[in-house]
Coordinates of C-alpha atoms and ligand atoms in Angstrom, one line a residue:
X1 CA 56.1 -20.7 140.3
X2 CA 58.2 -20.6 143.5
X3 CA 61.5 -19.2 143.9
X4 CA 62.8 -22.1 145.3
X5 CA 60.9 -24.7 142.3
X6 CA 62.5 -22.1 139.5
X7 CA 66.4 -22.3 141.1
X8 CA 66.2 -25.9 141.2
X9 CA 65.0 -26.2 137.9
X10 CA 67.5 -24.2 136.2
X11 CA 69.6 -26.1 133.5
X12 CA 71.6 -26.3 130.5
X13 CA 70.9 -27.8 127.5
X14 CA 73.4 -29.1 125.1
X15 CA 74.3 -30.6 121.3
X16 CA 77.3 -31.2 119.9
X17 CA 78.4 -32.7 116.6
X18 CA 81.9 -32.9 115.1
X19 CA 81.8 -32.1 111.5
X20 CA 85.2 -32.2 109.3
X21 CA 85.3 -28.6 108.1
X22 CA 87.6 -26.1 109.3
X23 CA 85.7 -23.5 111.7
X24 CA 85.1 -20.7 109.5
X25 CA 83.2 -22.6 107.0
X26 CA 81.4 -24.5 109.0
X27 CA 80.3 -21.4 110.8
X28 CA 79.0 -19.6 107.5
X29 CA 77.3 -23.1 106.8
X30 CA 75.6 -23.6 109.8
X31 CA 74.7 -20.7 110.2
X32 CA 73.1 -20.3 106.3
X33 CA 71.6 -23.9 107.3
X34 CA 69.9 -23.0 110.5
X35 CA 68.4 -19.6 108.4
X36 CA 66.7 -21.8 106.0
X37 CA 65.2 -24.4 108.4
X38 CA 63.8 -22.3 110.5
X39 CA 62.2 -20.5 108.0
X40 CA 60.4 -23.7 107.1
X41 CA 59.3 -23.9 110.9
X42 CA 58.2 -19.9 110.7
X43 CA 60.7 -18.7 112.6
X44 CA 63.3 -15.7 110.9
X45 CA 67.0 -15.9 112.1
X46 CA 68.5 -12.3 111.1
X47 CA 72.3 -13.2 111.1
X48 CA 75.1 -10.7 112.3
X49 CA 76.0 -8.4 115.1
X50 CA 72.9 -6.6 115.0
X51 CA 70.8 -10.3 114.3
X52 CA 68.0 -11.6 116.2
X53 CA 65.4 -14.5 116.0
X54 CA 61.8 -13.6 115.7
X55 CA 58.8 -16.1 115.9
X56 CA 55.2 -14.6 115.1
X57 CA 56.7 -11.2 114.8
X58 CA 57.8 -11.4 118.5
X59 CA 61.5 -11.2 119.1
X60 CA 62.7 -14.3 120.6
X61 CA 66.4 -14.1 120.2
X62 CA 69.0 -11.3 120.4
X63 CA 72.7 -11.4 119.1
X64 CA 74.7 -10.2 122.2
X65 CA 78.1 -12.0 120.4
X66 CA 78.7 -12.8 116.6
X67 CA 82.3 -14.2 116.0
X68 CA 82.2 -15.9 112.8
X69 CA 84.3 -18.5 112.8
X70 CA 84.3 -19.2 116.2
X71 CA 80.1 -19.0 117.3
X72 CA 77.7 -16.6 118.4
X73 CA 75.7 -15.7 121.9
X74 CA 72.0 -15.1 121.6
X75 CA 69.7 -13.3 124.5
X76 CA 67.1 -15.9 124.6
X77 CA 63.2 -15.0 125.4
X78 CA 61.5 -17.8 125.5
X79 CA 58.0 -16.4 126.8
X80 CA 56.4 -13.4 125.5
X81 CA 54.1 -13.6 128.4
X82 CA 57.0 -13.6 130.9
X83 CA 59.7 -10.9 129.4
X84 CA 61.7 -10.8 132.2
X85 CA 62.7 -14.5 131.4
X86 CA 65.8 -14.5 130.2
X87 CA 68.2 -17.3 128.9
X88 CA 71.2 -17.6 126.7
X89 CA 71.6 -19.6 124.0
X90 CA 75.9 -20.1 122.8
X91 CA 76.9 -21.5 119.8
X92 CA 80.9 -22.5 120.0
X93 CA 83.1 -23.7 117.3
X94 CA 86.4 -25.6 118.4
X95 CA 88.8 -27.5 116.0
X96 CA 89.2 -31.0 117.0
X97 CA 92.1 -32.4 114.7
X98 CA 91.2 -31.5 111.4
X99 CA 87.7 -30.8 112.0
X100 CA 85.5 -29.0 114.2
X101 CA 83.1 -29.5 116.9
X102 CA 79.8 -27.5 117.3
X103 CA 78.2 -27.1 120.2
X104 CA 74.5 -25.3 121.2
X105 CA 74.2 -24.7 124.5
X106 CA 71.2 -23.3 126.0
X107 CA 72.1 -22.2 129.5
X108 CA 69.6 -21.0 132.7
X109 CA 66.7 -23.6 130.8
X110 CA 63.7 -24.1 133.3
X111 CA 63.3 -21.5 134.6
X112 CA 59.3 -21.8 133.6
X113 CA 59.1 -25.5 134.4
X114 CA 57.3 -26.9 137.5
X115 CA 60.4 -28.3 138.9
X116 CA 62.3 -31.5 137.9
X117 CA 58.9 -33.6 136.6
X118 CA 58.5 -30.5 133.8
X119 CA 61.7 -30.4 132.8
X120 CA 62.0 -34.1 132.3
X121 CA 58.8 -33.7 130.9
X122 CA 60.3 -31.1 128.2
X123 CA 63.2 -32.5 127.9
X124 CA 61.9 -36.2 126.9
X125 CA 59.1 -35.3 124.6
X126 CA 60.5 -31.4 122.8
X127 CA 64.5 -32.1 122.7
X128 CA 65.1 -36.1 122.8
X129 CA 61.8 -37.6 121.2
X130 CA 62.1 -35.4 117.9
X131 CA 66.2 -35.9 118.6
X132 CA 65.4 -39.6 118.0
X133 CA 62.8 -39.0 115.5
X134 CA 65.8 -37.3 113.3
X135 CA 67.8 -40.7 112.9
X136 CA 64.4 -42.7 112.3
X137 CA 64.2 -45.0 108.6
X138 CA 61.1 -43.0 108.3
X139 CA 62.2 -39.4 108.9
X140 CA 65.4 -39.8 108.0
X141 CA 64.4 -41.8 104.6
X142 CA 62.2 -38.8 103.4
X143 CA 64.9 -36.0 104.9
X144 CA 67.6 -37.7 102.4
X145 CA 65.4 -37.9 99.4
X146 CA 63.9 -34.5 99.8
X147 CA 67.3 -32.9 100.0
X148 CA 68.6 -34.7 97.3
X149 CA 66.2 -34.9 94.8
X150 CA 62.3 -34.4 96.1
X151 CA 62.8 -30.9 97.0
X152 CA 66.2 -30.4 96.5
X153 CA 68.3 -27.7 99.2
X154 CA 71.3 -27.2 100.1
X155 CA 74.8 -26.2 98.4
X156 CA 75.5 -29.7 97.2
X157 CA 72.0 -29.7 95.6
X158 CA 72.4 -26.3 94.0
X159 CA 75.5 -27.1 93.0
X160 CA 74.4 -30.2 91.4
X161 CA 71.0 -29.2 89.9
X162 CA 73.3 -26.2 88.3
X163 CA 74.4 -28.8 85.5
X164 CA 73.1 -31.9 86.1
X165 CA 75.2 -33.7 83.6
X166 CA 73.9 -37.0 84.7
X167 CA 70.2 -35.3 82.9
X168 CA 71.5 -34.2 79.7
X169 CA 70.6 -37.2 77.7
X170 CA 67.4 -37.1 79.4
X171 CA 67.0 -33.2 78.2
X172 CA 68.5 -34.0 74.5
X173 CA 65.3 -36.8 74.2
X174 CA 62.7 -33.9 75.7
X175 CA 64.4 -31.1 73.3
X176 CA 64.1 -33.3 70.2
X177 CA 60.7 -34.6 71.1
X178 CA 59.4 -30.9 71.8
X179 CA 60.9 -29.8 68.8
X180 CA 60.8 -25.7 69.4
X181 CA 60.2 -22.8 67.4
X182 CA 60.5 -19.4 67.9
X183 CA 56.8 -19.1 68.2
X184 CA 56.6 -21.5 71.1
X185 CA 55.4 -20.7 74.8
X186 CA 57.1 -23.4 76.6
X187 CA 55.8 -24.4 80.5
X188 CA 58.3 -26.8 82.4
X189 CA 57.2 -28.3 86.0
X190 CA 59.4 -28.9 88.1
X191 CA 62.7 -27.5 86.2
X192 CA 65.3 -27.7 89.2
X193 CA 68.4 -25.5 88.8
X194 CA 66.6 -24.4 85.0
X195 CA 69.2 -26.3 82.8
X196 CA 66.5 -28.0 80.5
X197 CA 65.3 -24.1 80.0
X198 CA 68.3 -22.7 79.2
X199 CA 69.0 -25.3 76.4
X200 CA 64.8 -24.9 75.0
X201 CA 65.7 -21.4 75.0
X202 CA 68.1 -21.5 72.5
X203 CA 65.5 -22.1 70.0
X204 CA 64.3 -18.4 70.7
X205 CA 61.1 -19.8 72.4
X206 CA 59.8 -17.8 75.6
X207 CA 59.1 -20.1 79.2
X208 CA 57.7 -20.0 82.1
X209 CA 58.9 -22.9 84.4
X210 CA 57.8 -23.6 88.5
X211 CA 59.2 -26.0 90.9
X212 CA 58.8 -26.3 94.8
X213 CA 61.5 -25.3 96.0
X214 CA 63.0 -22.3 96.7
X215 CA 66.4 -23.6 96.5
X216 CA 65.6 -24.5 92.9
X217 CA 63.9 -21.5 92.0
X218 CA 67.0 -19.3 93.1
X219 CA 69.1 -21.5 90.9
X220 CA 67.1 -21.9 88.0
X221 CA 66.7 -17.8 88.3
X222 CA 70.5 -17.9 88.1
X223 CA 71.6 -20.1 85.6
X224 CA 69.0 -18.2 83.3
X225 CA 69.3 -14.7 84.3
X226 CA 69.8 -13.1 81.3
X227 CA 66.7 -14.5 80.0
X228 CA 64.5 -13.4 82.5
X229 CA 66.0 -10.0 82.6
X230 CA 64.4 -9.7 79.3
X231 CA 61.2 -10.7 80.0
X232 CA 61.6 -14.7 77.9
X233 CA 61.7 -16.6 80.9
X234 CA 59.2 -16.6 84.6
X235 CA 59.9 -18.8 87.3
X236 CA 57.7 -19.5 90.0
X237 CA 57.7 -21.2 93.1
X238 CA 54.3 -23.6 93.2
X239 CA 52.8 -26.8 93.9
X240 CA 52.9 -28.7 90.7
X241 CA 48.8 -29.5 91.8
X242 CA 48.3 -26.2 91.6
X243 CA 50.2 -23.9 88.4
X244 CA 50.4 -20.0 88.7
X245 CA 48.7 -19.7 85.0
X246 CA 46.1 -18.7 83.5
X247 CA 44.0 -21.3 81.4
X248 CA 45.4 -22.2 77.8
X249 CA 48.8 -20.5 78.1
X250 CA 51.3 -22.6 76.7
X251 CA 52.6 -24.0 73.7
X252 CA 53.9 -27.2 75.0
X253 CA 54.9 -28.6 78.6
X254 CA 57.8 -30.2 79.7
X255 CA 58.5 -32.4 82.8
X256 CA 61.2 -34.8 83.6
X257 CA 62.4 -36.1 87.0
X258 CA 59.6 -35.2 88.6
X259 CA 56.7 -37.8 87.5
X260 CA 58.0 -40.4 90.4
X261 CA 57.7 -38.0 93.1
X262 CA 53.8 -37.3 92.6
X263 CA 51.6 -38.9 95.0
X264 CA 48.7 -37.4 92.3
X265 CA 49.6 -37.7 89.2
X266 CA 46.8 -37.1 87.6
X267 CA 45.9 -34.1 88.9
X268 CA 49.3 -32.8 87.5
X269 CA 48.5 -33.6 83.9
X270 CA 45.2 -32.1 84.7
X271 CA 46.8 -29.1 85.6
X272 CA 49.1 -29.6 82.7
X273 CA 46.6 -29.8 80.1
X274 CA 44.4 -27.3 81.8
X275 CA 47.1 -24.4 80.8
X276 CA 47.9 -25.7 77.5
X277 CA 46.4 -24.2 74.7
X278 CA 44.0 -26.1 72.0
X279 CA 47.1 -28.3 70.3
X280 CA 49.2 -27.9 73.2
X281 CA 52.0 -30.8 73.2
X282 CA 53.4 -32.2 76.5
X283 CA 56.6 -35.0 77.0
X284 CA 57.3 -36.1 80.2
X285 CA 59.8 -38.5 81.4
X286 CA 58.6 -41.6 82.8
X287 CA 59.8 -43.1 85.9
X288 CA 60.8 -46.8 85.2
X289 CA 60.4 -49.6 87.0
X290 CA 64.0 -50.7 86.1
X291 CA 65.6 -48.2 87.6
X292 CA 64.7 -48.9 91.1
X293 CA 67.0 -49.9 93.5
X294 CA 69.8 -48.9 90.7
X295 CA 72.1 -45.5 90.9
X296 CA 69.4 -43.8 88.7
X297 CA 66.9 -44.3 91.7
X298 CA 69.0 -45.9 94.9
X299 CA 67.3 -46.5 98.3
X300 CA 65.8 -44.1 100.4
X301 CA 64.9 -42.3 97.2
X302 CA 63.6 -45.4 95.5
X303 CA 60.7 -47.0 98.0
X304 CA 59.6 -43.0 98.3
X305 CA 58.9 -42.9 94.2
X306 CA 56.0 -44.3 92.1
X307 CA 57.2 -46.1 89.1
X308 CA 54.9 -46.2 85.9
X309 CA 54.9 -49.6 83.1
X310 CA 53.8 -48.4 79.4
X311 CA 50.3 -48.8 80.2
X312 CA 50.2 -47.3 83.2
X313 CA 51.8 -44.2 82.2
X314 CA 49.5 -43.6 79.0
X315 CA 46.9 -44.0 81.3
X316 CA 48.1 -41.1 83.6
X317 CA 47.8 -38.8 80.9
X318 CA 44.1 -40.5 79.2
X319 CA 42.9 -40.3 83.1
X320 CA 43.5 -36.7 82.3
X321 CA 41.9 -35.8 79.0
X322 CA 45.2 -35.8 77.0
X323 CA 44.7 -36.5 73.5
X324 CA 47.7 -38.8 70.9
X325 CA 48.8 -40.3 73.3
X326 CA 52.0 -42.4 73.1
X327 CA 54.5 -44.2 75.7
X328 CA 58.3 -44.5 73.4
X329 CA 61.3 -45.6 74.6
X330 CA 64.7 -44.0 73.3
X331 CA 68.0 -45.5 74.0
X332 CA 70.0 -42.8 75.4
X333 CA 73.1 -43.9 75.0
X334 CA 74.5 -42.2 72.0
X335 CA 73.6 -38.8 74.0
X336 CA 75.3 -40.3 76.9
X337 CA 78.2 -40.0 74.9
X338 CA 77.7 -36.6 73.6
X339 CA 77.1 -34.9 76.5
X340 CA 80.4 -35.9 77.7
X341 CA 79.4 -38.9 80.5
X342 CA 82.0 -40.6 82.0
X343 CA 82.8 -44.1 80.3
X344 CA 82.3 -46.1 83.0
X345 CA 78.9 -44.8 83.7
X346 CA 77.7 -45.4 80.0
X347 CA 76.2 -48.5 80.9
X348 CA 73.8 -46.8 83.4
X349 CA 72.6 -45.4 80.2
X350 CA 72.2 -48.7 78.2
X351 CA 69.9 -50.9 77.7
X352 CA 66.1 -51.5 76.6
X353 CA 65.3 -47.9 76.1
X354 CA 64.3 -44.9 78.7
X355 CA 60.4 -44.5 78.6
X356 CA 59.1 -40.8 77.5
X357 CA 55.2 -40.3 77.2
X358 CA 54.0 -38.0 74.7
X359 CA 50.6 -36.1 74.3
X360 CA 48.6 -33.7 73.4
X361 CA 45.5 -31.2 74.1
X362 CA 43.5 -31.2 71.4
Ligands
LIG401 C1 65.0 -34.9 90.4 S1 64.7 -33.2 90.4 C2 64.7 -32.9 88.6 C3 64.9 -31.4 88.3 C4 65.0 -31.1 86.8 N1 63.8 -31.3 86.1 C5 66.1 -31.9 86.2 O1 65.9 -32.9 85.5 O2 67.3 -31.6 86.4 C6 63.0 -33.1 90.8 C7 62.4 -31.7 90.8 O3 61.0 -31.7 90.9 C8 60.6 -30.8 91.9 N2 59.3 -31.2 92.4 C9 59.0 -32.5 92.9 N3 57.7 -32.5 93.2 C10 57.2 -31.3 92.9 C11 55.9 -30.7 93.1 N4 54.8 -31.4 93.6 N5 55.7 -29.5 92.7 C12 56.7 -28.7 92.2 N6 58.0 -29.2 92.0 C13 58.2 -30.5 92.4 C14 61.7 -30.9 92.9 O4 61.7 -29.7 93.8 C15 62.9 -31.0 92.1 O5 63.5 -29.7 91.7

């Protein structure tokens, strides 16, 4: 590239969003946010004064600045095959009012481009096309949904999956249905933040429990650490299509809030019975038609889920070999109630009965 196509090209790039948080938390959270999605996208952010960015074990970024509360300044190398190219990436914090505005700046862009029809180029299709893409139904939709409840991440989500009140009635049906003795190897998919386990593991029963997301693993890990400390309790992070146990494991199986997420099913239970043990015993909590569009399963979250009639959901678990099978429904009210629900969200918990199914390997 010329001299004179690489001066004219050079840019900056910039986002800014106003967020009400004062500066110092939002710093700690953006910068804890920014760590985990670039992880998803391969890329490792090392935080702190000594921190850097690396993609594909090549450093990419270089902390030159780290004022928490206030931003940080990266070195910015944005071509392994041309070092010398250097840029600078800012973040800057600035209280607006009572909350703060963020801004990324990436200054000296373009310097790589071929001249204005690159950058344009770039800047249309790798900054403003997924920019766009962010605020679609689409993406958007399955963003929400996956934060909240599909693979949940986050604080909020931690925080909530930590005691999910709203659950417990679920849980009391599962706990009674499972019935648990000492003796009992207990498998749960999908457990979120572990509170089902921590209750089953009262009854003196060992678990092993998986979910797919790392958020939720960390939690559940928490809220049961004693247990795993002594060996009672493994948590894994997996696929629920593919479990991390050996054939004929477990006791009994456990799932509830997953079973609308599941574009397969079927090969879950598979799965399922696969590492139960001759006589194994599963419960799973359905995923009812009623509940969608309601708080129990509101939009985005509700045109992303599979919902299962009686029929249907005894045939999920026939399709997969599962022997005694039964579809109830239990009216979860009265455990509304004990679990200490608020009273004007009783009524989410009235009504014709939630639908459980019960089976077993024979
Ligand atoms: C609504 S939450 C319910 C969590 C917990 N069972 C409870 O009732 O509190 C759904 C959970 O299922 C997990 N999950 C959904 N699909 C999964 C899959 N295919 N494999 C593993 N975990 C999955 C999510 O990550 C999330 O933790």
């Amino acid at each position: 590239m010329s001299d004179q196509a690489s001066k004219t090209s050079r840019t900056s790039v910039r986002v800014d969003i106003v967020i009400d948080l004062e500066p110092s938390k939002l710093f700690d959270l953006l910068v804890e946010e920014l760590q985990t999605a670039l992880i998803r996208v391969g890329i490792v952010f090392e935080p702190g004064a000594n921190g850097r960015i690396v993609e594909n074990k090549v450093e990419v970024g270089r902390v030159k600045s780290w004022k928490p509360g206030k931003g940080f300044l990266l070195d910015w190398c944005q071509a392994s095959w041309q070092p010398e190219e250097v840029t600078e990436i800012e973040l800057r914090l600035e209280s607006v009012e009572s909350a703060t505005r963020a801004t990324f700046e990436h200054r000296g862009w373009g310097g790589l481009m071929s001249g204005p029809e690159g950058i344009s180029g770039w800047f249309a299709g790798l900054v403003v096309a997924p920019f766009l893409r962010a605020a679609t139904p689409a993406v958007l939709g399955d963003w929400l949904t996956d934060r909240g409840a599909r693979r949940p991440s986050g604080r909020q989500a931690r925080e909530t999956y930590r005691d999910p009140l709203y659950h417990y009635p679920n849980f009391r049906v599962i706990l009674a249905e499972l019935a648990l003795k000492p003796q009992d190897y207990l498998l749960e998919v999908g457990c979120g933040g572990g509170a089902l386990l921590k209750d089953a593991l009262q009854s003196g029963c060992r678990a092993a429990a998986m979910d797919h997301s790392p958020d939720m693993v960390r939690v559940a890990r928490e809220v049961n650490s004693q247990a795993v400390a002594q060996g009672r309790l493994k948590i894994f992070e997996a696929d629920a299509e593919r479990l991390p146990f050996p054939d004929g494991t477990f006791t009994c199986a456990a799932m509830t809030g997953v079973l609308g997420f599941l574009s397969n099913p079927v090969a879950v239970f598979r799965e399922i019975r696969r590492v139960l043990a001759p006589g194994g015993r599963l419960v799973v909590l359905g995923s009812d038609p009623e509940l969608k569009g309601t708080p129990g399963a509101p939009e985005p979250m509700a045109s992303r889920l599979l919902f299962y009639e009686d029929d249907e959901l005894g045939n999920l678990a026939r399709e997969a070999d599962f022997e005694e099978v039964r579809v109830v429904r239990r009216d979860l009210e009265p455990f509304a109630r004990e679990v200490g629900i608020p009273e004007e969200h009783i009524p989410l918990f009235a009504g014709l009965g939630t639908r459980f199914l019960l089976a077993r390997r024979l």
